[in-house]
Short mmCIF file of C-alpha atoms and ligand atoms in Angstrom, two decimals:
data_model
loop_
_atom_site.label_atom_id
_atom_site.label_comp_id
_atom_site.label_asym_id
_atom_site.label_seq_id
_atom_site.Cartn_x
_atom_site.Cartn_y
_atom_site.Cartn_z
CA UNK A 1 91.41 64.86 -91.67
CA UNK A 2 88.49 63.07 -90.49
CA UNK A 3 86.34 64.93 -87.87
CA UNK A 4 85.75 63.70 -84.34
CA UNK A 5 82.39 63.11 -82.94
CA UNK A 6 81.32 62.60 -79.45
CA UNK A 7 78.08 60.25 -79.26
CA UNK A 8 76.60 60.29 -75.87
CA UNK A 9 74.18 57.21 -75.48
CA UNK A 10 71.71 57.30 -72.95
CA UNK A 11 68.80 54.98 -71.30
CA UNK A 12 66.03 54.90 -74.36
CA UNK A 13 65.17 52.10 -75.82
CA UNK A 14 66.29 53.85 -79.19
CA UNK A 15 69.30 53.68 -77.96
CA UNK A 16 69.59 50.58 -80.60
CA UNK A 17 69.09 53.20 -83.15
CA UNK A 18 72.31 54.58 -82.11
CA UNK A 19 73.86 51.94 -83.45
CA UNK A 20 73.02 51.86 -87.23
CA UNK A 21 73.92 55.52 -86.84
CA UNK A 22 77.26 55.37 -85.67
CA UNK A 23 77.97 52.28 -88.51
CA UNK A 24 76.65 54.89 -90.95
CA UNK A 25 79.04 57.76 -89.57
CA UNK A 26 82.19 56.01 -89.98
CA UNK A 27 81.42 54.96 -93.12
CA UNK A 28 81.06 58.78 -93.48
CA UNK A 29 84.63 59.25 -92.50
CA UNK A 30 84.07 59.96 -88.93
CA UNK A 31 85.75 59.11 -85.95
CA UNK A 32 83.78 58.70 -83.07
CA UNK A 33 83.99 58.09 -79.50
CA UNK A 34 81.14 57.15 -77.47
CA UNK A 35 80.27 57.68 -73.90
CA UNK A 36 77.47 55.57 -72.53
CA UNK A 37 75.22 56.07 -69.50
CA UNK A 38 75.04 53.34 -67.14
CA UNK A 39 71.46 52.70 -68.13
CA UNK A 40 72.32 52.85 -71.70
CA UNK A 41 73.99 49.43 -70.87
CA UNK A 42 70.79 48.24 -70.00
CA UNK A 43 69.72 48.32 -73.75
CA UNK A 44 72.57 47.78 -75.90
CA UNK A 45 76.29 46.56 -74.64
CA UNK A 46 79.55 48.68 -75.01
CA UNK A 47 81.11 45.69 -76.90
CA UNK A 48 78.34 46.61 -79.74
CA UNK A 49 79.35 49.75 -80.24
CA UNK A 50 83.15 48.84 -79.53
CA UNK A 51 82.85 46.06 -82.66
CA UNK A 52 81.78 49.02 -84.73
CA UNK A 53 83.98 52.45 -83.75
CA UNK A 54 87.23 50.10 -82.78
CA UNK A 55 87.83 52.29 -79.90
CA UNK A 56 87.01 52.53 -76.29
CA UNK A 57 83.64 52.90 -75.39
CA UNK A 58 83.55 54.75 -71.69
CA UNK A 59 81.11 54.49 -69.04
CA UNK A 60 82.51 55.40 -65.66
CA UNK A 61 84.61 58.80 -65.47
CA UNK A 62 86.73 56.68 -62.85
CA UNK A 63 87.53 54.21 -65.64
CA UNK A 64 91.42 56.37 -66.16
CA UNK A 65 93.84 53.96 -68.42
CA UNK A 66 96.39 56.00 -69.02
CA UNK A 67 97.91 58.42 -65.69
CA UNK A 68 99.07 60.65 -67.95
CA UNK A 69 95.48 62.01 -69.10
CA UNK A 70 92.22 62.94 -67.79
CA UNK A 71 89.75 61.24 -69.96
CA UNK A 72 86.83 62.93 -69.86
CA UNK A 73 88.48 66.28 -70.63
CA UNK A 74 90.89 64.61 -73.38
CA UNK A 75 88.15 63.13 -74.97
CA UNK A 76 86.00 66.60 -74.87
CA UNK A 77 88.83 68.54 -76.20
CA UNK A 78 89.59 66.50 -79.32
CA UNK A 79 85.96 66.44 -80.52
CA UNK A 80 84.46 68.34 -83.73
CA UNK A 81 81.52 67.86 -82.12
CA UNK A 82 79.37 66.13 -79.41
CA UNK A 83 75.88 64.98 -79.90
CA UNK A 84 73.73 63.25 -77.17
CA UNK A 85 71.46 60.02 -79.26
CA UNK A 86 69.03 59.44 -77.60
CA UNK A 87 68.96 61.88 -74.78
CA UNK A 88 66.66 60.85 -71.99
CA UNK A 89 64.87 62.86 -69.60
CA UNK A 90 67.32 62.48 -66.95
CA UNK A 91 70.69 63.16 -68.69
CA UNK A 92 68.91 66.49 -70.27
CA UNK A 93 68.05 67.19 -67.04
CA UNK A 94 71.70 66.62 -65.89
CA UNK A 95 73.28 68.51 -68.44
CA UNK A 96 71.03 71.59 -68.35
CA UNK A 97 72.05 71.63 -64.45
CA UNK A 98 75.82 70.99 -64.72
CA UNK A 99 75.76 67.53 -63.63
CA UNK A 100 78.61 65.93 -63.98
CA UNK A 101 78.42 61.78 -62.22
CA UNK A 102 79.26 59.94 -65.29
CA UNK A 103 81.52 60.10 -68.06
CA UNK A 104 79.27 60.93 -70.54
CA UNK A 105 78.18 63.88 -68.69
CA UNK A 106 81.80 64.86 -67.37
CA UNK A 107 82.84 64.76 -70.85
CA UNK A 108 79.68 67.10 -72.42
CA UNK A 109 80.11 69.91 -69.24
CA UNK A 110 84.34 69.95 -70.62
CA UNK A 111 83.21 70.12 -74.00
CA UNK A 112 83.77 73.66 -75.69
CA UNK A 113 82.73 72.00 -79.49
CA UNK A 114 79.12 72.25 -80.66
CA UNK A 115 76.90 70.46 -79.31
CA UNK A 116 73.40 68.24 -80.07
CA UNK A 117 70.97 66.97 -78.64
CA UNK A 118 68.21 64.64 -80.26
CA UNK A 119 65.57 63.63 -77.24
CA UNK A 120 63.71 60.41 -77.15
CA UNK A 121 61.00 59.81 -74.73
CA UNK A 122 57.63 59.02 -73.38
CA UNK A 123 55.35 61.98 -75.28
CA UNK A 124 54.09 63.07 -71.53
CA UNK A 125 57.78 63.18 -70.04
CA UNK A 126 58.99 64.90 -73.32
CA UNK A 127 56.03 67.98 -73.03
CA UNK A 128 56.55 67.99 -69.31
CA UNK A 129 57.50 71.91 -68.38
CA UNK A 130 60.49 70.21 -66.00
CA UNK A 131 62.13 68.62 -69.41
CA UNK A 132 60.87 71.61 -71.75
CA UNK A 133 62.26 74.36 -68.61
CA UNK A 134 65.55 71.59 -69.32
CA UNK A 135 65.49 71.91 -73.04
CA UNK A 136 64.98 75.54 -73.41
CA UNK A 137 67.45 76.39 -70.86
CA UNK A 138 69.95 74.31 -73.19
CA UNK A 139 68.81 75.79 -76.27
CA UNK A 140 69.46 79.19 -74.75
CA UNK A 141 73.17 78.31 -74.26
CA UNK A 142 73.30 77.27 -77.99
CA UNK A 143 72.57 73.48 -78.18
CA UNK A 144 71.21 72.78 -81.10
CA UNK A 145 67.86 70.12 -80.44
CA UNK A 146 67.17 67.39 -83.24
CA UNK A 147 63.05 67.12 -82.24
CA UNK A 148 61.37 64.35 -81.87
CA UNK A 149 59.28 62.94 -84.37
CA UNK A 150 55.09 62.34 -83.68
CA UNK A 151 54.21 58.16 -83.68
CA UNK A 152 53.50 55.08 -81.62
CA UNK A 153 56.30 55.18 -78.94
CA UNK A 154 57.65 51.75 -77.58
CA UNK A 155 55.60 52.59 -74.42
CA UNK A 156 52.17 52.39 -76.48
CA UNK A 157 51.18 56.17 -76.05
CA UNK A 158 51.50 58.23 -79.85
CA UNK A 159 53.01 61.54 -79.28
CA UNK A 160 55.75 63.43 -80.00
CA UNK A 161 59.26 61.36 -78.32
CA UNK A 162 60.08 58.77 -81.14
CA UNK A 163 63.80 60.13 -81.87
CA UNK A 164 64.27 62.08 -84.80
CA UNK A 165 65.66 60.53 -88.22
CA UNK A 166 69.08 58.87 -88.81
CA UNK A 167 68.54 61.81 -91.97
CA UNK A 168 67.68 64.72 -89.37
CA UNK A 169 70.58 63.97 -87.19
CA UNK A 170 73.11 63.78 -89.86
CA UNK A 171 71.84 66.75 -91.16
CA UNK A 172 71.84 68.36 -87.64
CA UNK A 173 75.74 67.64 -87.44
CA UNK A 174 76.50 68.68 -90.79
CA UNK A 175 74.93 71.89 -90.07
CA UNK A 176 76.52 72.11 -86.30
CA UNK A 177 80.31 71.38 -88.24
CA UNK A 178 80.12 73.82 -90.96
CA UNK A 179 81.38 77.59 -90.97
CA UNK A 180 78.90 79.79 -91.16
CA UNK A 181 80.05 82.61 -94.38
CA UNK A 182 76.38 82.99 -95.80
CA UNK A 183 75.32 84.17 -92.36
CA UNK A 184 72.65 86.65 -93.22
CA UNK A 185 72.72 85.86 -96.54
CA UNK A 186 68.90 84.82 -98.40
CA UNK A 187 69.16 82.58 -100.85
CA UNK A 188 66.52 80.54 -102.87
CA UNK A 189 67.15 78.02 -104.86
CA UNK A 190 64.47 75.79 -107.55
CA UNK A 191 64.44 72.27 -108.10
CA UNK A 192 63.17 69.15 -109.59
CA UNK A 193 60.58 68.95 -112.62
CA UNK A 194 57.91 70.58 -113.52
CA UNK A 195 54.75 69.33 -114.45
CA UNK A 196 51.66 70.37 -116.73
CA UNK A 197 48.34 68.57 -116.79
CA UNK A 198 46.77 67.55 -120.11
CA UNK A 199 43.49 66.50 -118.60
CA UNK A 200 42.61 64.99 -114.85
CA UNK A 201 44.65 61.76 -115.80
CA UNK A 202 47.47 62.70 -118.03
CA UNK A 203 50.48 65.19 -117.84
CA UNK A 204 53.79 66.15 -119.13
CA UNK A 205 56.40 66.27 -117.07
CA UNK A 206 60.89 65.67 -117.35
CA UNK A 207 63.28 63.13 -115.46
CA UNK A 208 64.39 65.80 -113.08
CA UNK A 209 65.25 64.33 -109.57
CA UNK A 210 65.68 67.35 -107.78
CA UNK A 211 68.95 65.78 -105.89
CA UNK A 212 70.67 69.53 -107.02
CA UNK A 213 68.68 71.33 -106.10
CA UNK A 214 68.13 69.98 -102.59
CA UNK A 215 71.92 69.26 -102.59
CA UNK A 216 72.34 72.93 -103.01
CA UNK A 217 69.43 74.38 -100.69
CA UNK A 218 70.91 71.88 -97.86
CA UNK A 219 74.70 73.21 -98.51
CA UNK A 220 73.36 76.92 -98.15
CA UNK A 221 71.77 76.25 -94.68
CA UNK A 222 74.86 74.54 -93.46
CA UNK A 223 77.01 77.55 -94.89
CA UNK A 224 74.33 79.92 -92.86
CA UNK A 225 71.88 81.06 -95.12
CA UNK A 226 68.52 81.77 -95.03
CA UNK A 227 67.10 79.51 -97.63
CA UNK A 228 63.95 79.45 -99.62
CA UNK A 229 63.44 76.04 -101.82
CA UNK A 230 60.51 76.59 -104.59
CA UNK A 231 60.33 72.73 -105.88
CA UNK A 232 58.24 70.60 -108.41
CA UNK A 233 57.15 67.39 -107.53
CA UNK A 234 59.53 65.13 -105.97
CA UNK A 235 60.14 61.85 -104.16
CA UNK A 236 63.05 63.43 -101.68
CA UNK A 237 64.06 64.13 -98.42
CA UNK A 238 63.19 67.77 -97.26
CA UNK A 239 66.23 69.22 -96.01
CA UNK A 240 65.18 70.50 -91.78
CA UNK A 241 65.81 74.06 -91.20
CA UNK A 242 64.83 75.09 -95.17
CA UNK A 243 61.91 76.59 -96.18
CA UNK A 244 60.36 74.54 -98.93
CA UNK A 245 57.55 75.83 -101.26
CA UNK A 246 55.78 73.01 -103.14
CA UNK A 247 54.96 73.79 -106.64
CA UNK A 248 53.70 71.58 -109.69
CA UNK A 249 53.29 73.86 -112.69
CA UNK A 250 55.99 76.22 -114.67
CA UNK A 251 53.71 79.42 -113.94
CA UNK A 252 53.55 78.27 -110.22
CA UNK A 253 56.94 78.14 -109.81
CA UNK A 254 57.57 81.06 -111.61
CA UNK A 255 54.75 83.03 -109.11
CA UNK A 256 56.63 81.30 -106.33
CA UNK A 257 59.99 82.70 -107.38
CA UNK A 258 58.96 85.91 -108.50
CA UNK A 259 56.62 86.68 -105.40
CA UNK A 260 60.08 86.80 -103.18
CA UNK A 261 62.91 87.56 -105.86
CA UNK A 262 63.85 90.63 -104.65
CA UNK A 263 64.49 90.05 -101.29
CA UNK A 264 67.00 87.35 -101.91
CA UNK A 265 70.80 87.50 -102.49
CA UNK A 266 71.15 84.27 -104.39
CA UNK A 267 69.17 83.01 -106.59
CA UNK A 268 69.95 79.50 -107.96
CA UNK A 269 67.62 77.83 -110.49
CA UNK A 270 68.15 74.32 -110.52
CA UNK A 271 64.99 73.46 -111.76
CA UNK A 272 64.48 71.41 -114.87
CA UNK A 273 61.27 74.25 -116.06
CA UNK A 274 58.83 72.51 -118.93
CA UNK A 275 59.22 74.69 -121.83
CA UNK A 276 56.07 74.43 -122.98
CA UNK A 277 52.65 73.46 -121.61
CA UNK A 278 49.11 72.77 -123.32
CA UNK A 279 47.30 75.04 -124.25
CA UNK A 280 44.12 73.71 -123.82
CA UNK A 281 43.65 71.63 -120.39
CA UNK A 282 40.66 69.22 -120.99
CA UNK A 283 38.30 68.92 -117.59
CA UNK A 284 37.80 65.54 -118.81
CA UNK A 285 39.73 62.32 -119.81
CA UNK A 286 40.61 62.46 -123.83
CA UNK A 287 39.40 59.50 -125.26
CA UNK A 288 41.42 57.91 -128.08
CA UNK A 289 38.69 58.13 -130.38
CA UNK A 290 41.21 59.17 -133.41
CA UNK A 291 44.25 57.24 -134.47
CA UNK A 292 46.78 60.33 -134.14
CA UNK A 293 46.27 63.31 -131.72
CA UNK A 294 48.03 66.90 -131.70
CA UNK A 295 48.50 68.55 -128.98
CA UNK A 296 49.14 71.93 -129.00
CA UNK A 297 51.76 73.71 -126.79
CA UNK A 298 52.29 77.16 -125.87
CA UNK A 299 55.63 78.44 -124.54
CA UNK A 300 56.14 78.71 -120.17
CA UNK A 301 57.56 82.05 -118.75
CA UNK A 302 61.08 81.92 -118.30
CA UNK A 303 61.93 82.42 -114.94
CA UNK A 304 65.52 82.56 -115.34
CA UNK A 305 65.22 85.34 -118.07
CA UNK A 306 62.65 87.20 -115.96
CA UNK A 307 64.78 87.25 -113.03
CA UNK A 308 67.90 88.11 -114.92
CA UNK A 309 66.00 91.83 -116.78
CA UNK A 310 64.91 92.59 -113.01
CA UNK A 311 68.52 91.77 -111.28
CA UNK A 312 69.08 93.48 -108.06
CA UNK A 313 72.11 95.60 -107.80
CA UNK A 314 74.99 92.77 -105.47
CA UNK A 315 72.21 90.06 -106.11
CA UNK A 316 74.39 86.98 -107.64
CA UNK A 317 72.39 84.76 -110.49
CA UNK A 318 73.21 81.32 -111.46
CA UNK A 319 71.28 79.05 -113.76
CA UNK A 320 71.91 75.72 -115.25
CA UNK A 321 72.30 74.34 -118.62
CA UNK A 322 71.75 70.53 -119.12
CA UNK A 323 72.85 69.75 -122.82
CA UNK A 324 73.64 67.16 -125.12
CA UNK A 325 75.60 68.64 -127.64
CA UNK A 326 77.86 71.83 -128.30
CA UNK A 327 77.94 72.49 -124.27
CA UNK A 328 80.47 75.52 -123.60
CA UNK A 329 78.76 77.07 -127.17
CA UNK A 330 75.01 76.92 -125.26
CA UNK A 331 76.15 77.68 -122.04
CA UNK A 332 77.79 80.68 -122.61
CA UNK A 333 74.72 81.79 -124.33
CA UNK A 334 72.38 81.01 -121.87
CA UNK A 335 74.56 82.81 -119.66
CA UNK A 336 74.78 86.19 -121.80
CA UNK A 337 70.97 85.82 -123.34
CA UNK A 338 69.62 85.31 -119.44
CA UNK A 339 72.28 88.06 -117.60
CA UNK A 340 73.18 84.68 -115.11
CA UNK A 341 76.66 85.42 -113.19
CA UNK A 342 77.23 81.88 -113.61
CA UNK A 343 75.74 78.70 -115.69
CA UNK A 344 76.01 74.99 -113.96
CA UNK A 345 76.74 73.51 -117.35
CA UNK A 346 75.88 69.63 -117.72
CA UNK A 347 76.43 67.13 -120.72
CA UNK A 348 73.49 64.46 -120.14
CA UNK A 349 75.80 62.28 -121.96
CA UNK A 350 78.71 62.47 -119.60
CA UNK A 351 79.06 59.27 -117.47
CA UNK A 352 78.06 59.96 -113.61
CA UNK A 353 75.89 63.24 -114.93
CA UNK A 354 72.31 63.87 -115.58
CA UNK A 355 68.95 63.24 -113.03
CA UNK A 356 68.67 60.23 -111.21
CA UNK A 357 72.39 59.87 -110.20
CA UNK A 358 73.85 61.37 -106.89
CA UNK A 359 76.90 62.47 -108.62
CA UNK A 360 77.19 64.80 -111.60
CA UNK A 361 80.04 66.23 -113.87
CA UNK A 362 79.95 69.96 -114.66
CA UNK A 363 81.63 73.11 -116.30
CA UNK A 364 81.35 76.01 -113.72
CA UNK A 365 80.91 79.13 -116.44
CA UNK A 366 81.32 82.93 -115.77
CA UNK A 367 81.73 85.93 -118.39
CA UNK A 368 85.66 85.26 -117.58
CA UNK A 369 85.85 81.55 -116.93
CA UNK A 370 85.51 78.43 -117.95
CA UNK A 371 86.11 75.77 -114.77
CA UNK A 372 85.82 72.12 -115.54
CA UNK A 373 85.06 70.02 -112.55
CA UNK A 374 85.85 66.40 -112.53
CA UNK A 375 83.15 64.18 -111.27
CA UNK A 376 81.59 64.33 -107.45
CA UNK A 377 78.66 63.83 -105.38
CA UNK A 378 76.11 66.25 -105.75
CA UNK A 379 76.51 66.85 -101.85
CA UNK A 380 80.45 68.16 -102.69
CA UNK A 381 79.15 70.04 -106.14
CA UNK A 382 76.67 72.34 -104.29
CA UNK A 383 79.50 73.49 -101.61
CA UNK A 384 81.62 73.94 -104.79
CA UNK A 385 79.00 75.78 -106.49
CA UNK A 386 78.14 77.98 -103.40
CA UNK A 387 81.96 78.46 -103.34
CA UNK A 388 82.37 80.19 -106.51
CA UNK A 389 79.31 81.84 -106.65
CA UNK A 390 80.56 83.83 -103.11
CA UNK A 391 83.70 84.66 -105.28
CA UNK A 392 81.24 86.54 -107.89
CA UNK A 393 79.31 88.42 -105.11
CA UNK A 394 83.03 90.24 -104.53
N1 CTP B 1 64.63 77.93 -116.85
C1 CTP B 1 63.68 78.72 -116.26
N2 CTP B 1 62.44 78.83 -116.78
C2 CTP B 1 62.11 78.16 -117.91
C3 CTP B 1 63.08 77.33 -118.53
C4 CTP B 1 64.32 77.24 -117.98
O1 CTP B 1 63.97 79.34 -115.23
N3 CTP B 1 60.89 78.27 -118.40
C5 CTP B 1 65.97 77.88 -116.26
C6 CTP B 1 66.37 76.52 -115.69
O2 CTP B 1 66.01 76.41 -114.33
C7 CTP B 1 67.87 76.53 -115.89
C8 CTP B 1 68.07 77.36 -117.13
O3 CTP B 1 66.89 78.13 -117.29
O4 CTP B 1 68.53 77.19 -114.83
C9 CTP B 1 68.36 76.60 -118.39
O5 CTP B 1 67.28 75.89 -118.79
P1 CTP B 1 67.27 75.14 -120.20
O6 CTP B 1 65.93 74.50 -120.36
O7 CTP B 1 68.45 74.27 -120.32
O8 CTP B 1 67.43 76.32 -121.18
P2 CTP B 1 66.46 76.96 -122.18
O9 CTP B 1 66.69 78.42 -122.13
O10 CTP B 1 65.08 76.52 -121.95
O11 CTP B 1 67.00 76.47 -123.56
P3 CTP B 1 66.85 75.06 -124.32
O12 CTP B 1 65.73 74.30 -123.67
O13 CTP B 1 66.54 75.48 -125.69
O14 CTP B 1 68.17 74.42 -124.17
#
């Protein structure tokens, strides 16, 4: 059933980017209901957002339709969740006070559902020690604050009050809606390519995305986890709330890894790892002064392997196998040779599999099973993935 989300909309001129997010969310599946300030009005209209959510869009807690319910408290007690975007000044001041003179803030005092808030602002009314006594008092109750980003505000001061990301906050309500079983849990995960330079102009590198990887290091935050991400080089949104460690080489990622292996609970290697690398790195640029060139390779560290001889007692190890032929035969190999509890075993020749796409089609392999998974978003794989692996930790 599709989850119900309280947007509160306040007076902030990016209130207008509430509107391309709540478009987005129902596209997501959501159902929302949003509760507008009376100076919210002053920026964007009800019948906006109204066109868009094809529901009600309250304003005044007096506005009661129907005798037989209390709005404000209905409203509150259906949602998944309630997130205040943009929250100005005034309404965090409100809230953190338990005032209640509008609907929107009747509504969010009712509420017993998580709850976010994502400020935007004028940078000196944002770092103001009335709103930041506000904001902490709120965070100390458990609301969880999407922060602003750092740029030119609408006012003409740059500072810190632009609101935070259509990404961010999605990610913030993800995270807010999820259970919680890897509380307490570390897990790391490794993504993307790696790279190896030939000289100061030319290296080798794969077609690794890194959307796995990050699909899976995002999915283990939402699920509770404390999560490390050791990537290669990507082009992708950092997931908030994960620590990511930026690598470019195979032996950088494997120092990366190894330097905080032991500590973790999960280890997931994503990571499409060079095999080889040069063996000679020239300080200058080669010059084609021959008509053929040989370049000569030596073999990367396999981090996988490594990590499987020095296995923790309860630590749960899951590596991938991207293959084009013979794909159960190499999997389960890969899976015995490296000690993995489970492979992530891939067919780049499968339609809707391999790097650049968002959705992939994999065979979920343990030393007892062999699980076939029809094709999904990445997003839905890692929770599957995380799923099963929890299963092997038992
Ligand atoms: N891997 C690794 N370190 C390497 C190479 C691979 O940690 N130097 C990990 C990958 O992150 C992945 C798994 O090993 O989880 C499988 O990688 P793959 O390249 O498919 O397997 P290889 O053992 O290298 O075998 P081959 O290339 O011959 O298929």
């Amino acid at each position: 059933m599709s989850k119900r989300i309280i947007i509160g909309i306040t007076g902030s001129i990016a209130a207008f980017k509430a509107v391309q997010l709540i478009s987005d969310l129902i596209k997501m599946d959501y159902t929302i209901d949003v509760l507008m300030s009376e100076s919210a009005t002053k920026f964007i209209t009800p019948i906006c957002i109204q066109s868009l959510t094809k529901r009600k869009v309250y304003v005044d807690t007096f506005d009661e339709e129907n005798p037989a319910i209390i709005t404000h408290v209905d409203i509150a007690n259906k949602a998944d969740a309630f997130m205040i975007v943009p929250a100005s000044a005034h309404t965090i001041a409100k809230v953190a006070h338990g005032l209640a003179d509008n609907m929107l803030t009747c509504a969010f005092l009712a509420a017993t559902c998580p709850k976010i808030i994502a400020p935007a602002m004028n940078v000196h009314m944002f770092q103001n020690p009335i709103t930041q006594n506000n904001i902490q008092i709120l965070k100390n109750m458990g609301v969880y604050f999407v922060e602003p980003q750092e740029g030119l505000l609408a006012c003409g001061d740059i500072g810190q009050g632009k609101l935070a990301s259509e990404e961010a906050l999605i990610e913030a309500l993800e995270y807010v809606l999820s259970p919680k079983p890897l509380l307490g849990k570390k897990v790391l995960v490794s993504a993307g390519p790696t790279r190896e330079d030939i000289d100061p102009v030319r290296y080798i590198t794969n077609h690794s995305s890194g959307k796995m990887g990050y699909a899976l290091a995002k999915a283990a935050y939402d699920l509770g986890a404390q999560v490390t991400l050791v990537s290669g080089p990507t082009h992708i949104y950092k997931p908030s709330g994960v620590k990511v460690v930026d690598v470019t080489s195979a032996s950088q990622m494997f120092d990366a890894i190894t330097a905080i292996s032991n500590e973790q609970d999960y280890l997931i290697l994503a990571a499409a790892v060079g095999d080889y690398r040069p063996k000679y790195v020239s300080n200058e640029k080669i010059k084609k002064d021959e008509d053929n060139m040989i370049l000569e390779l030596e073999k990367n560290k396999d981090i996988l392997y490594f990590l499987g001889q020095h296995k923790k007692e309860n630590q749960v190890l899951c590596g991938f196998a991207m293959e084009t032929n013979h794909l159960i035969e190499n999997a389960q190999n890969k899976l015995s040779k490296k000690h993995c509890d489970m492979i992530v075993a891939n067919n780049l020749k499968d339609a809707g599999a391999g790097f650049e796409t968002n959705t992939n089609v994999v065979t979920l392999i343990t030393k007892n099973h062999i699980e076939s998974l029809d094709m999904m978003s990445k997003k839905e794989l890692a929770f599957k993935i995380l799923e099963k692996l929890m299963k092997v930790e038992e």
